[in-house]
């Protein structure tokens, strides 16, 4: 097996299709990962396209920076920014795109993304290589986790390679999706440290400003967040909270702010554009993350790059992300989080902190997109050596997952592909591409 740090001996140009329900203009960690990875792959000479579903004002083909071509398919959102898992309704258009763009590798992102799994399975039936990046952690006990894990097992049983963003995420994916460990690589996310630069002049020296930037959902620990605010604001007159982000749990923070009379020390900014995040971070002294589960937290890396002291719950892959000198790890309970914030405040008062610009240099060295891209290229080069399986062997792999009816779905997908091949032959698509019809 090729090592993740081994330099490439030969450089081959790949044609890659990034597939996910999560992409711009929607914002989030997965969207940013796909965009930045695509840009770096293009810089290194590869061709990259993106397949996602349409948004309210965006459907059809769009071109982004560096000529990144994005197909916004006419598919409506069904639930939480994801399309309906029909498995067969989008076969014709996906096949057309993959042939027209001469795609060699299909790279799906996010276990929640239905479109990523569908495009990957269609690509595999067409003889293409497939890669999947898992950005999240899942449990094993509740019914939703059981169903999600079984669906993920079905979708990944024929995947050529998987990528996880942390070693904890790798263990989680191997257990819940029953993927062979040797097929899973660990490649973390990265941050543009040249964008997230420190600016100590923006801080208020008379107060301790705690910044929180997060989606306000249950798994981000909004309940803990509210309890910490209710505990600390009455005891520290010089503390200020700046909270950026939106979500279904916003009402809880609004209730704490209004009922407790914390309007003077709690500022709710609502939803932020990614370009606005840095200008909020540089106003803070401490960054607080209260996540209950996290495979890899981009927010704490961005905050560290801006020179903030980070206080975070010790869950998932977070302990792997930053060195001890840059983060205070706490248990996911109010007492431990408050103690972590108080330790950070004490160090700030005593001047026992790293220089913000030194923090930026450390993050720049640890996490940069070109390094992540080179490591991803190694995965691409490795899977191109894999031999394609015939339909019978693929069906045998799906059969081992224990869901026999799914064999009928895969068989139907294969038959539809063969029918479409007769109706719309590949040579006609090649002609259309050559003449840009």
Short mmCIF file of C-alpha atoms in Angstrom, two decimals:
data_model
loop_
_atom_site.label_atom_id
_atom_site.label_comp_id
_atom_site.label_asym_id
_atom_site.label_seq_id
_atom_site.Cartn_x
_atom_site.Cartn_y
_atom_site.Cartn_z
CA UNK A 1 0.00 0.00 0.00
CA UNK A 2 1.25 3.48 -0.83
CA UNK A 3 1.98 5.64 2.22
CA UNK A 4 -0.04 8.84 2.65
CA UNK A 5 3.18 10.86 3.00
CA UNK A 6 5.06 9.20 0.13
CA UNK A 7 5.80 11.66 -2.72
CA UNK A 8 4.21 10.99 -6.07
CA UNK A 9 6.61 9.40 -8.54
CA UNK A 10 4.43 10.02 -11.54
CA UNK A 11 1.81 12.69 -11.95
CA UNK A 12 -1.28 11.64 -13.89
CA UNK A 13 -4.09 13.99 -14.84
CA UNK A 14 -7.43 12.84 -13.40
CA UNK A 15 -10.97 13.81 -14.30
CA UNK A 16 -12.90 13.93 -11.03
CA UNK A 17 -16.58 14.39 -10.25
CA UNK A 18 -17.36 15.74 -6.79
CA UNK A 19 -20.91 14.72 -5.84
CA UNK A 20 -22.87 15.93 -2.83
CA UNK A 21 -26.15 17.51 -1.82
CA UNK A 22 -24.11 20.10 0.09
CA UNK A 23 -22.48 22.80 -2.01
CA UNK A 24 -22.51 26.57 -2.54
CA UNK A 25 -24.55 28.76 -2.22
CA UNK A 26 -25.30 26.70 0.89
CA UNK A 27 -22.59 27.19 3.55
CA UNK A 28 -20.91 24.71 5.87
CA UNK A 29 -17.84 22.57 6.43
CA UNK A 30 -18.64 20.05 3.67
CA UNK A 31 -19.33 22.78 1.12
CA UNK A 32 -16.08 24.55 1.92
CA UNK A 33 -14.13 21.27 1.81
CA UNK A 34 -15.44 20.37 -1.67
CA UNK A 35 -14.78 23.86 -3.04
CA UNK A 36 -11.23 24.23 -1.68
CA UNK A 37 -10.20 20.68 -2.59
CA UNK A 38 -11.54 21.21 -6.13
CA UNK A 39 -9.66 24.48 -6.53
CA UNK A 40 -6.37 22.90 -5.44
CA UNK A 41 -6.89 19.88 -7.71
CA UNK A 42 -7.44 22.24 -10.64
CA UNK A 43 -4.23 24.11 -9.73
CA UNK A 44 -2.38 20.80 -9.83
CA UNK A 45 -3.58 20.14 -13.38
CA UNK A 46 -6.65 17.94 -12.84
CA UNK A 47 -10.13 18.48 -14.24
CA UNK A 48 -12.91 18.73 -11.63
CA UNK A 49 -16.68 19.05 -11.94
CA UNK A 50 -19.31 19.18 -9.20
CA UNK A 51 -22.77 17.58 -9.22
CA UNK A 52 -25.33 18.86 -6.72
CA UNK A 53 -29.05 19.63 -6.60
CA UNK A 54 -30.59 22.95 -7.59
CA UNK A 55 -31.24 25.85 -5.26
CA UNK A 56 -34.03 28.42 -5.36
CA UNK A 57 -32.25 30.74 -7.80
CA UNK A 58 -29.63 28.41 -9.21
CA UNK A 59 -30.24 25.57 -11.66
CA UNK A 60 -28.30 24.36 -14.68
CA UNK A 61 -24.57 24.76 -15.31
CA UNK A 62 -22.48 27.40 -13.54
CA UNK A 63 -18.76 28.17 -13.61
CA UNK A 64 -16.91 29.18 -10.45
CA UNK A 65 -13.33 30.32 -9.81
CA UNK A 66 -10.61 28.68 -11.93
CA UNK A 67 -13.23 27.23 -14.29
CA UNK A 68 -14.79 24.86 -11.76
CA UNK A 69 -17.90 23.54 -13.54
CA UNK A 70 -20.94 22.90 -11.35
CA UNK A 71 -24.05 21.00 -12.45
CA UNK A 72 -27.08 22.12 -10.41
CA UNK A 73 -29.45 19.29 -11.31
CA UNK A 74 -33.22 20.00 -11.42
CA UNK A 75 -33.81 17.95 -8.26
CA UNK A 76 -35.77 19.44 -5.36
CA UNK A 77 -34.74 19.21 -1.72
CA UNK A 78 -36.64 16.61 0.26
CA UNK A 79 -35.30 16.91 3.82
CA UNK A 80 -32.45 18.92 5.41
CA UNK A 81 -30.90 20.01 2.09
CA UNK A 82 -30.93 16.42 0.78
CA UNK A 83 -32.73 15.02 -2.28
CA UNK A 84 -35.25 12.17 -2.16
CA UNK A 85 -33.47 8.76 -2.39
CA UNK A 86 -35.21 7.46 -5.52
CA UNK A 87 -32.05 5.63 -6.78
CA UNK A 88 -33.35 5.42 -10.37
CA UNK A 89 -34.93 8.77 -11.32
CA UNK A 90 -31.64 10.56 -11.96
CA UNK A 91 -29.79 7.79 -13.80
CA UNK A 92 -30.14 9.27 -17.30
CA UNK A 93 -28.90 12.77 -16.48
CA UNK A 94 -26.08 11.56 -14.21
CA UNK A 95 -24.88 9.09 -16.87
CA UNK A 96 -24.97 11.83 -19.51
CA UNK A 97 -22.82 14.14 -17.36
CA UNK A 98 -20.29 11.46 -16.44
CA UNK A 99 -19.82 10.46 -20.11
CA UNK A 100 -19.85 14.04 -21.45
CA UNK A 101 -17.13 15.13 -19.00
CA UNK A 102 -15.09 11.89 -19.43
CA UNK A 103 -15.10 11.34 -15.66
CA UNK A 104 -12.72 8.70 -14.29
CA UNK A 105 -13.28 9.10 -10.54
CA UNK A 106 -16.50 9.86 -8.65
CA UNK A 107 -15.82 11.41 -5.23
CA UNK A 108 -18.87 11.54 -2.95
CA UNK A 109 -19.00 13.64 0.21
CA UNK A 110 -21.02 13.31 3.45
CA UNK A 111 -22.91 10.28 4.74
CA UNK A 112 -26.08 12.40 4.85
CA UNK A 113 -25.93 13.14 1.11
CA UNK A 114 -28.30 10.98 -0.93
CA UNK A 115 -27.01 12.42 -4.21
CA UNK A 116 -23.41 11.50 -3.35
CA UNK A 117 -24.36 7.86 -2.85
CA UNK A 118 -26.55 7.71 -5.96
CA UNK A 119 -23.89 9.20 -8.25
CA UNK A 120 -21.27 6.87 -6.77
CA UNK A 121 -23.40 3.75 -7.36
CA UNK A 122 -24.25 4.83 -10.91
CA UNK A 123 -20.57 5.51 -11.56
CA UNK A 124 -19.60 2.10 -10.19
CA UNK A 125 -22.13 0.36 -12.48
CA UNK A 126 -20.57 2.29 -15.37
CA UNK A 127 -17.11 0.98 -14.48
CA UNK A 128 -15.74 4.16 -12.87
CA UNK A 129 -13.65 4.39 -9.70
CA UNK A 130 -15.35 5.73 -6.58
CA UNK A 131 -14.13 7.49 -3.43
CA UNK A 132 -16.19 8.56 -0.44
CA UNK A 133 -15.30 11.13 2.25
CA UNK A 134 -17.10 10.83 5.58
CA UNK A 135 -17.28 14.11 7.49
CA UNK A 136 -19.38 13.04 10.48
CA UNK A 137 -19.67 10.66 13.42
CA UNK A 138 -22.76 8.53 14.09
CA UNK A 139 -24.06 6.52 16.99
CA UNK A 140 -25.24 2.93 17.01
CA UNK A 141 -28.19 2.81 19.41
CA UNK A 142 -31.18 4.84 18.16
CA UNK A 143 -33.34 3.82 15.21
CA UNK A 144 -32.21 6.67 12.92
CA UNK A 145 -28.57 5.68 13.45
CA UNK A 146 -29.32 2.02 12.71
CA UNK A 147 -31.06 2.87 9.43
CA UNK A 148 -28.42 5.40 8.40
CA UNK A 149 -25.58 2.97 9.15
CA UNK A 150 -27.20 0.17 7.15
CA UNK A 151 -27.78 2.51 4.20
CA UNK A 152 -24.16 3.64 4.41
CA UNK A 153 -22.99 0.02 4.49
CA UNK A 154 -24.95 -0.70 1.31
CA UNK A 155 -23.55 2.33 -0.47
CA UNK A 156 -19.92 1.77 0.55
CA UNK A 157 -19.60 -1.98 0.06
CA UNK A 158 -18.42 -1.44 -3.55
CA UNK A 159 -16.55 1.84 -2.96
CA UNK A 160 -12.89 1.70 -3.99
CA UNK A 161 -11.64 3.89 -1.12
CA UNK A 162 -12.91 5.92 1.82
CA UNK A 163 -11.45 9.04 3.42
CA UNK A 164 -12.12 10.14 7.00
CA UNK A 165 -11.10 13.45 8.53
CA UNK A 166 -9.80 11.97 11.81
CA UNK A 167 -8.65 8.64 13.25
CA UNK A 168 -11.72 8.62 15.50
CA UNK A 169 -13.85 9.09 12.39
CA UNK A 170 -12.06 6.18 10.73
CA UNK A 171 -12.83 3.84 13.62
CA UNK A 172 -16.44 4.99 13.59
CA UNK A 173 -16.83 4.46 9.82
CA UNK A 174 -15.16 1.03 9.88
CA UNK A 175 -17.50 -0.14 12.66
CA UNK A 176 -20.81 1.25 11.47
CA UNK A 177 -20.37 0.79 7.69
CA UNK A 178 -18.31 -2.42 7.93
CA UNK A 179 -15.69 -1.04 5.55
CA UNK A 180 -12.34 -2.82 5.50
CA UNK A 181 -9.82 -0.75 7.44
CA UNK A 182 -7.15 -0.90 4.71
CA UNK A 183 -9.53 0.92 2.33
CA UNK A 184 -9.91 3.89 4.70
CA UNK A 185 -7.40 6.76 4.67
CA UNK A 186 -7.23 9.58 7.23
CA UNK A 187 -6.86 13.00 5.61
CA UNK A 188 -7.92 15.96 7.77
CA UNK A 189 -9.62 19.15 6.68
CA UNK A 190 -7.61 22.33 6.22
CA UNK A 191 -8.03 26.05 6.60
CA UNK A 192 -6.89 29.02 4.55
CA UNK A 193 -4.59 30.56 7.17
CA UNK A 194 -3.86 33.48 4.84
CA UNK A 195 -7.53 34.48 5.09
CA UNK A 196 -8.00 33.77 8.81
CA UNK A 197 -5.26 36.09 10.06
CA UNK A 198 -5.05 37.68 13.54
CA UNK A 199 -5.79 41.34 14.25
CA UNK A 200 -5.36 42.03 18.02
CA UNK A 201 -6.29 45.70 17.52
CA UNK A 202 -9.95 44.65 17.05
CA UNK A 203 -10.21 43.30 20.61
CA UNK A 204 -11.69 45.29 23.49
CA UNK A 205 -9.02 45.38 26.24
CA UNK A 206 -11.60 46.19 28.95
CA UNK A 207 -13.60 42.97 28.59
CA UNK A 208 -13.06 39.26 27.89
CA UNK A 209 -14.87 38.47 24.66
CA UNK A 210 -15.96 34.86 24.05
CA UNK A 211 -16.88 34.08 20.44
CA UNK A 212 -19.15 31.19 19.41
CA UNK A 213 -19.74 30.46 15.72
CA UNK A 214 -21.80 27.36 15.07
CA UNK A 215 -24.97 25.96 13.58
CA UNK A 216 -27.49 26.19 16.40
CA UNK A 217 -28.59 22.55 16.44
CA UNK A 218 -28.70 19.95 19.21
CA UNK A 219 -25.48 18.11 18.31
CA UNK A 220 -23.55 21.41 18.54
CA UNK A 221 -24.41 21.54 22.25
CA UNK A 222 -26.63 24.63 22.22
CA UNK A 223 -28.21 23.52 25.53
CA UNK A 224 -24.75 23.50 27.14
CA UNK A 225 -24.03 26.85 25.50
CA UNK A 226 -27.13 28.42 27.04
CA UNK A 227 -26.40 26.95 30.48
CA UNK A 228 -22.80 28.27 30.41
CA UNK A 229 -24.02 31.77 29.51
CA UNK A 230 -26.61 31.68 32.32
CA UNK A 231 -23.91 30.57 34.77
CA UNK A 232 -21.07 32.96 33.87
CA UNK A 233 -22.73 36.27 32.96
CA UNK A 234 -24.03 37.03 36.49
CA UNK A 235 -20.62 36.20 38.05
CA UNK A 236 -18.34 38.10 35.66
CA UNK A 237 -19.27 41.67 34.81
CA UNK A 238 -16.45 41.97 32.25
CA UNK A 239 -17.44 38.97 30.12
CA UNK A 240 -19.07 39.30 26.68
CA UNK A 241 -20.48 36.62 24.38
CA UNK A 242 -20.67 37.08 20.60
CA UNK A 243 -22.65 34.27 18.94
CA UNK A 244 -22.80 33.80 15.19
CA UNK A 245 -24.95 31.22 13.44
CA UNK A 246 -28.57 30.18 13.07
CA UNK A 247 -30.66 27.07 13.48
CA UNK A 248 -33.68 25.51 15.19
CA UNK A 249 -32.14 26.07 18.66
CA UNK A 250 -31.83 29.85 18.26
CA UNK A 251 -34.94 30.32 20.41
CA UNK A 252 -33.11 28.87 23.44
CA UNK A 253 -30.35 31.49 23.32
CA UNK A 254 -32.89 34.24 22.71
CA UNK A 255 -34.88 33.09 25.73
CA UNK A 256 -31.83 33.08 28.01
CA UNK A 257 -30.78 36.51 26.75
CA UNK A 258 -34.20 38.11 27.20
CA UNK A 259 -35.43 36.46 30.40
CA UNK A 260 -32.13 36.82 32.28
CA UNK A 261 -31.53 40.38 31.08
CA UNK A 262 -28.22 39.63 29.37
CA UNK A 263 -28.74 41.99 26.42
CA UNK A 264 -25.64 43.97 27.40
CA UNK A 265 -23.30 40.96 27.41
CA UNK A 266 -24.76 38.56 24.80
CA UNK A 267 -24.84 39.53 21.12
CA UNK A 268 -26.65 37.28 18.63
CA UNK A 269 -25.48 37.90 15.07
CA UNK A 270 -27.63 35.31 13.32
CA UNK A 271 -26.53 33.63 10.09
CA UNK A 272 -23.10 34.67 8.79
CA UNK A 273 -21.48 34.40 5.38
CA UNK A 274 -18.20 32.55 5.44
CA UNK A 275 -16.44 35.74 4.32
CA UNK A 276 -17.72 37.47 7.48
CA UNK A 277 -16.50 34.86 9.97
CA UNK A 278 -12.93 36.14 10.25
CA UNK A 279 -14.07 39.70 11.07
CA UNK A 280 -16.10 38.30 13.97
CA UNK A 281 -13.36 35.98 15.24
CA UNK A 282 -10.71 38.71 15.54
CA UNK A 283 -12.92 40.57 18.03
CA UNK A 284 -12.64 37.70 20.52
CA UNK A 285 -10.16 36.53 23.12
CA UNK A 286 -11.61 33.03 23.57
CA UNK A 287 -13.43 30.73 21.17
CA UNK A 288 -15.96 28.32 22.69
CA UNK A 289 -17.08 25.04 21.10
CA UNK A 290 -19.67 22.94 22.93
CA UNK A 291 -20.24 20.16 20.38
CA UNK A 292 -21.62 16.83 21.61
CA UNK A 293 -20.16 14.93 18.65
CA UNK A 294 -17.63 16.01 16.05
CA UNK A 295 -15.40 14.16 13.61
CA UNK A 296 -13.25 17.23 12.94
CA UNK A 297 -14.14 20.79 13.91
CA UNK A 298 -13.19 23.36 11.28
CA UNK A 299 -14.37 26.21 13.51
CA UNK A 300 -11.70 25.66 16.17
CA UNK A 301 -8.94 25.58 13.53
CA UNK A 302 -10.17 28.87 12.04
CA UNK A 303 -10.31 30.40 15.52
CA UNK A 304 -6.80 29.19 16.37
CA UNK A 305 -5.56 30.62 13.07
CA UNK A 306 -6.94 34.01 14.19
CA UNK A 307 -5.01 33.72 17.47
CA UNK A 308 -7.89 32.95 19.88
CA UNK A 309 -7.58 30.65 22.87
CA UNK A 310 -9.87 27.68 22.17
CA UNK A 311 -12.07 26.01 24.79
CA UNK A 312 -13.77 22.89 23.45
CA UNK A 313 -15.52 19.76 24.58
CA UNK A 314 -13.37 16.64 24.34
CA UNK A 315 -15.54 14.62 21.96
CA UNK A 316 -14.96 12.68 18.74
CA UNK A 317 -11.86 13.68 16.80
CA UNK A 318 -11.40 17.10 18.45
CA UNK A 319 -8.44 16.01 20.67
CA UNK A 320 -6.52 15.18 17.45
CA UNK A 321 -6.94 18.61 15.87
CA UNK A 322 -4.90 21.12 17.92
CA UNK A 323 -1.87 20.79 20.25
CA UNK A 324 -2.36 21.22 24.00
CA UNK A 325 -0.80 24.69 23.94
CA UNK A 326 -3.66 25.99 21.76
CA UNK A 327 -6.74 24.36 23.28
CA UNK A 328 -8.44 23.70 26.61
CA UNK A 329 -10.28 20.37 26.45
CA UNK A 330 -13.30 19.87 28.69
CA UNK A 331 -15.95 17.26 29.33
CA UNK A 332 -19.36 17.89 27.73
CA UNK A 333 -20.97 19.27 30.89
CA UNK A 334 -21.49 22.78 32.24
CA UNK A 335 -19.11 22.51 35.22
CA UNK A 336 -16.17 21.36 33.12
CA UNK A 337 -16.77 23.91 30.35
CA UNK A 338 -16.99 26.79 32.85
CA UNK A 339 -13.75 25.59 34.46
CA UNK A 340 -12.07 25.53 31.05
CA UNK A 341 -13.19 29.09 30.28
CA UNK A 342 -11.99 30.28 33.68
CA UNK A 343 -8.58 28.68 33.06
CA UNK A 344 -8.35 30.46 29.71
CA UNK A 345 -9.36 33.78 31.34
CA UNK A 346 -6.70 33.32 34.01
CA UNK A 347 -4.01 32.67 31.40
CA UNK A 348 -5.14 35.72 29.44
CA UNK A 349 -4.88 37.87 32.56
CA UNK A 350 -1.40 36.54 33.39
CA UNK A 351 -0.20 36.83 29.78
CA UNK A 352 0.42 33.08 29.59
CA UNK A 353 -0.63 32.81 25.95
CA UNK A 354 0.97 32.23 22.57
CA UNK A 355 1.45 35.15 20.21
CA UNK A 356 -1.53 35.28 17.80
CA UNK A 357 0.77 35.47 14.80
CA UNK A 358 2.71 32.46 16.03
CA UNK A 359 -0.58 30.55 16.28
CA UNK A 360 -1.34 31.50 12.68
CA UNK A 361 2.04 30.18 11.51
CA UNK A 362 1.51 26.91 13.39
CA UNK A 363 -1.92 26.37 11.82
CA UNK A 364 -0.56 27.29 8.39
CA UNK A 365 2.07 24.58 8.76
CA UNK A 366 -0.28 21.91 10.17
CA UNK A 367 -3.29 22.35 7.89
CA UNK A 368 -3.00 23.65 4.33
CA UNK A 369 -5.07 22.70 1.32
CA UNK A 370 -2.21 21.88 -1.04
CA UNK A 371 -0.90 19.24 1.36
CA UNK A 372 -4.42 17.78 1.73
CA UNK A 373 -4.72 17.74 -2.06
CA UNK A 374 -1.43 15.88 -2.53
CA UNK A 375 -2.55 13.23 -0.04
CA UNK A 376 -5.89 12.90 -1.82
CA UNK A 377 -4.07 12.43 -5.12
CA UNK A 378 -2.28 9.42 -3.63
CA UNK A 379 -5.68 7.84 -2.92
CA UNK A 380 -6.79 8.57 -6.51
CA UNK A 381 -3.62 7.03 -7.96
CA UNK A 382 -4.00 3.93 -5.81
CA UNK A 383 -7.62 3.15 -6.73
CA UNK A 384 -6.91 3.45 -10.46
CA UNK A 385 -4.96 0.19 -10.08
CA UNK A 386 -8.11 -1.63 -8.88
CA UNK A 387 -9.77 -4.01 -11.34
CA UNK A 388 -13.45 -3.42 -12.15
CA UNK A 389 -15.85 -6.11 -10.98
CA UNK A 390 -18.51 -7.66 -13.18
CA UNK A 391 -22.16 -7.27 -12.19
CA UNK A 392 -22.32 -10.69 -10.52
CA UNK A 393 -19.44 -9.87 -8.19
CA UNK A 394 -20.99 -6.53 -7.29
CA UNK A 395 -24.33 -8.18 -6.51
CA UNK A 396 -22.51 -10.68 -4.28
CA UNK A 397 -21.03 -7.78 -2.30
CA UNK A 398 -24.47 -6.20 -1.86
CA UNK A 399 -25.87 -9.57 -0.84
CA UNK A 400 -23.32 -9.82 1.99
CA UNK A 401 -24.84 -6.66 3.49
CA UNK A 402 -27.93 -8.68 4.39
CA UNK A 403 -30.56 -6.55 2.61
CA UNK A 404 -31.76 -8.82 -0.20
CA UNK A 405 -34.35 -6.40 -1.70
CA UNK A 406 -31.50 -4.00 -2.46
CA UNK A 407 -30.29 -6.48 -5.08
CA UNK A 408 -33.44 -5.71 -7.05
CA UNK A 409 -32.68 -1.99 -6.89
CA UNK A 410 -29.12 -2.46 -8.17
CA UNK A 411 -30.33 -4.85 -10.88
CA UNK A 412 -32.98 -2.34 -11.98
CA UNK A 413 -30.37 0.44 -12.08
CA UNK A 414 -28.14 -1.74 -14.26
CA UNK A 415 -30.99 -2.61 -16.65
CA UNK A 416 -31.96 1.05 -16.96
CA UNK A 417 -28.36 1.95 -17.76
CA UNK A 418 -28.33 -0.69 -20.50
CA UNK A 419 -31.62 0.63 -21.90
CA UNK A 420 -30.35 4.21 -21.88
CA UNK A 421 -27.17 3.01 -23.59
CA UNK A 422 -29.26 1.74 -26.48
CA UNK A 423 -31.36 4.89 -26.69
CA UNK A 424 -28.55 7.42 -26.19
CA UNK A 425 -25.31 5.91 -27.35
CA UNK A 426 -22.00 7.23 -26.07
CA UNK A 427 -20.80 8.30 -29.49
CA UNK A 428 -23.74 10.73 -29.74
CA UNK A 429 -22.74 12.30 -26.43
CA UNK A 430 -19.15 12.60 -27.66
CA UNK A 431 -20.37 14.42 -30.79
CA UNK A 432 -22.47 16.78 -28.66
CA UNK A 433 -19.46 17.53 -26.48
CA UNK A 434 -17.16 18.17 -29.45
CA UNK A 435 -19.59 20.65 -31.02
CA UNK A 436 -20.63 22.14 -27.59
CA UNK A 437 -24.31 21.51 -28.25
#
